[in-house]
Amino acid sequence: MTRLPKPQTEEPPAESPRSIGGINIDPVPATDLGKKSVARSLPVHRPPGAIDEFQFLIGCTRCGDCITACPYDAIFKAPDRLGNIASTPIIQADTSACMMCEDFPCIASCKPGVLVESIPPVMGTARVTEHLCLAHHNTTCTVCGERCPVEGAITVADGKPTINEDTCTGCGVCRYVCPAPENAILLMPAFSRPGRPHV
Amino acid sequence: MSQSMQTLSHDRRQLLKASALAAAGSLVTGGSLPVVQADQAVDDLPTGEGMSWNKAPCRFCGTGCHVQVGVEDGRVVAVAGDKAADVNKGLLCVKGYHVGGILYGKDRLTEPLLRQEDGSLKPIEWDEAIKIIAKRIFDSPETFAFYGSGQWTIPEGYAAQKFMKGGLSNNHIDPNARLCMASAVTGFLGTYGVDEPAGCYQDLDECDVLITWGNNPAEMHPVLFSRVTDRRSRGENVRIIDIGTRRTRTTDAANDYLEMDSHGDVPIALGIMHLLIENGTYDKSFVEKHCNFRAHPESGKTLFGEAISEDEFRKRIAEYTPERVSELSGLSVEQIRMLGDLFGDDDVKITSLWCMGMNQHTMGTAINTLVHGVHLLSGHFGKPGDSPTSLTGQPSACGTVREVGTLAHALPGGRIVANPEHRQQCEGFWNIPEGRINATPGYHTVKMFDQFTIPTDEGGDITTMFVQVTNPGQTLPNLNKLFNDKKNLADKFLIVSDVYPTPTTELADLILPAAMWVEKNGIYGNSERRTQQWFKMVDPPGDARDDTWMTIAIAHKLFEMGHEGMKDKDGEFIFAVKDESGEEVPIWEFDRYYDTNVDKHLFEEYRQFTTMKHKNLAPYDEYVKARGLRWPVVEQEDGSWRETKFRFSGFDDPFVAEGEEFDFYHSSTKDGRAQIWFHDYEPPPEMPDDEYPMWLCTGRVLEHWHTGSMTRRLAPLNRAMPTGYVEMNMEDAKAANIRQGEKVIVESRRGSCELPVWIDGRGRPPRGTIFVPFFDETKLINNVTLDEHCPISKQPDYKKCAARVKKLSEAES
C-alpha cells in the first residue's frame, strides 16, 4: 500500500492566520455577506472514493451494488432512522471495517459514479484515546499498528501507537481490532470531501 | 463454531466499560458471598442495584493477577484489575480485561453427552454418566489413566491425586504441565533439592539487569514485564538483555538482543561459567560456603547426578571457551564475553527469566540447572533483584501440579511414590491401609497417550482415559502419533470434562460439562509461590458441574459398588466430610455439594502434607482475607501469618538457622548446599536438512491463551488475533516466492498444517526459521511437531524440529 495524500478541498484554504502562543495576530477578515452558506449535515462514514456529501446524496441511487461488491461485508445500508441518508451506503467500523482493497471493488461497482477512483480513498481519520489505550497503560498491545492496512498511518514508538492524521484514511481497521475494554480508537468521518471530478 | 459473546444489555455494557479500567479495594458483597476485607480502601467501583464485587485470581496465565469480579442477577457483568493485589496492583493485560466473558460463549457445554454407535452425541443424565465411568474403572482399574492440568484448582488436583494413588493404587495420573513445567521442576530439584523459585516478583522491581532466556514476557507475561518497563518510565535504568532465537515484542524493549541458534542456550550458559572461572570473577566465598559441583555419572543420566570435584568441574568447563561457544550458539565472541563480564560484576543485580524456551527442550533439565549454576557460581543469588526465576504458563501449575504433585511419580508435598517412607506418610495422612500406594511411577504424558493410542492387542495398556481441564487433542506434540489414532480404536474410551467443544472432545466417547472459574470455589498457586483463593460467585450454566465433584461422585459410585480402595482403614469413604454434628454430608450428590465448603475440607487435609518440604500453608481462612500468600507461610507469636519472599536467604526465610546467610535446607547432598551442574552440549535430535530445511518453533500470542478454547470465544480478542499463522523471514519468503498473507503448507516428517503467512510480523524470525502459534483449533500445528523429550523431565521439545514451507500450488502438483 502506498502512502496517500489528504484530499484537496476544492478551494485551497487561505493560509492559516499567524499566531503567538495560540493568540491570533492577523486582522480578522470582514464578513462576506454575498457568500451563500452551505447546508450543514452530520458527517457520514462513507465508503472509499465517496464524493462531496451534498452531491453524493443527489447522485446515489441506493442500488446496493457497492454493498454486494464489498468482499468484507464492510458496507451497510443506512437504517431508516437516519432520515435523509436512509438506504445509502455507510461503513460501521465496529462491525466490519473497510480493508482498503487495492482495487476497490466498491468503487468499480458504482454505476452512478458517486464513488470515484480519481479522488483519494479517504473516509475519515482515527485517533488514539490515550487514557483508554492499553499500550499507554504500559501493558503490551500492538494490534492496531500491526493490522493497519495503510503504510505509515500508525507508528509505534516505545510500544505506544500514534496515528498520523495526514496518512490515515479512516478505514477503521484499528477501531475494529482494538481489544481494549473500552475502544481506544476514536474514528471520525471526513467533515468534507472533494466534489465530483470534472471528466 | 460461533465465537461471539452473548451481548450484554446496554447499561451492563456501560458498566463494564466504566469499570473495566477502574480498580477495587474494599467491597460490599450481597447475598451469600463472604465479605472480603481490603488491605487498603480504594473504592471507585460502581455498585449498581444488586451489584456485588468479589476477588478472584485471573483464569489465564501463571502470573496470578487478581481481578475484581462484578456480579449482578447471577451473572458476571464486569471485571476490574484489583488495586489491592501485590502482583498486578490494578493492572491487567489485554486478556485479563476480558476474562469475565469466558463464561458466556454461545457453545458452553451444559449436559453430559455420550457418543453413539453412529458417531453422534446423545445427552444423558449425570447419574448415568457417573455409572458408565465407575463401571469402566471397576472392571479394569489398572488400565485407567487420569490426565489433568495446571488449571486444576488445588482441591481438584488433590482430589484426583487421592482418588488415583490413595484409592485405586494406580499412578497413571499426569498433567499437561508435563508439557510445560516439567524441566523447570527437575531443574529446581537437581539444583536445590526442592522445587520452585527461591525469589519472587519483587526481583523484577529491584534488578539492574533482566535477562530473558528464550522468553517473551512482553507478550506472555505482560503484567510482569510492565513492572520493569514501568520502572524505566520513572527514569530508573534497567538493562534488558534478550537472548532468543527470534525477535519478539520483548526484543523491542531490550537494550541488547543476542540472537542464538536453536539449542544455543546450553553452550551460552557453559560459556558464562567458563569465563567466570577463567577470569577469576566467580563468587569464591559463596561457592565455598554454599555450593557443590555435580554432573551425570558415566552410567547414564539421573536427576540428582553424582558429585564431582571443583577441579573436575574446572577441567570440563575449560573446553567451553568463548570461541567454541560462539560456534555452537551463533553468538559472537564479544557477546559471550559481555555476558561473562556482566555476571562477573558484583555491583549489578541480575534476574534471569525463562519459560517455555528453556523448558520445552530436549536438554530442558540441563539448561535449567545450568542457568541456576550461572547465578550460583557468580553469587547473583538470594538477594532482592539477584535471582534465577522461572515463569509458568498456567494459573496453578505450581500450586496444583508441583505442590500437590499430580505427576506420575509424585505424591503431595514434594514426596515421590518410589520412596517407602513417603508412601507411608501419605497412607497415614489418608488413613488408608499400609501398602495401598503403588511404588512404581505411572506413565508420563507422552507415554500415557502413546499407550492409549496403541491398540490393546499390541500392548497399549491404557484403555480408559479421563481428561479434565485441558485440551491434549490440540497441545500434545506429534498429534498423529499420540492422539488422532484414537478415532479407529473401538475399545478405547475417552472421557473429557470441559466447558467448550475442543479438538479433544471431538474424539471423546463421553463429554462432561464442567463449571469454570467463578462458577465454583477454587484455589490456585502462581509462579511466585503465591496461593490464592476465591469463592463461587455465579451458578454454572445448565447441568455443568465442578470437576472436584465429578471425581468424588465417581469415587463414591465405586464405593457403593464395593471397591475396596474407596474405603479408608475404618471402612469409611475416603472423601467423607462430616458436619458439626458428626453427620456425613452427601457431597457426592451435587445438590448437596455446596452444603459445606468442600474446597476448605480438602485444603485443610492437604495442608498437613506441605510442611515436610517447608512449603507450609496457612489455614484456608487466611487466604480468604488476603490477595494470596507466598509459602512458606508461618504463624507468628501474635497469631498472624507471615509469608516468605526469599527462600534460603537468612534475612527473610524463617527456616534458615539464626545467623546463617544462606541455607539450602533441602539440599540433595544433605549438607545445606546447592548444586552447580556441568552438562556437555548435545545437538538437537532433529536438525534441518535438504529435505526439511527450516527450523520450526511453536509458541503463543498475547491475545490468546494456550489452545484458545476460552479466549477464542471473546470477540474482542478474536478480532485482534483472528487466526493462526506462520511467521516467516522476508528473505526466505522472497526466495520461495511467497507473498504476505498467502496460504502455505507447513510440513514435517510427521504431518502438515495449512496456514497464512505473516512476513516479519509481530515476531521476526531469522533466515531459515519459522514460528507458528498453537492457539488456533482449526490449524493444528502439533500435527507437525516432534515428540522427542528431555530424558529426565520427559517434557517434549515444541521449539525445534525440521520443517518445510510449501506453496499450495506446489502441494497440489
mmCIF file of N, CA and C in Angstrom, chain B residues 310 560 705:
data_model
loop_
_atom_site.group_PDB
_atom_site.id
_atom_site.type_symbol
_atom_site.label_atom_id
_atom_site.label_comp_id
_atom_site.label_asym_id
_atom_site.label_seq_id
_atom_site.Cartn_x
_atom_site.Cartn_y
_atom_site.Cartn_z
ATOM 1 N N GLU B 310 35.720 -29.703 42.420
ATOM 2 C CA GLU B 310 35.826 -28.403 41.767
ATOM 3 C C GLU B 310 36.848 -28.468 40.630
ATOM 4 N N GLU B 560 -19.879 -47.499 46.469
ATOM 5 C CA GLU B 560 -21.156 -48.222 46.524
ATOM 6 C C GLU B 560 -21.032 -49.592 45.870
ATOM 7 N N TRP B 705 -4.934 -17.468 24.928
ATOM 8 C CA TRP B 705 -4.298 -18.222 25.989
ATOM 9 C C TRP B 705 -4.265 -19.693 25.592
#
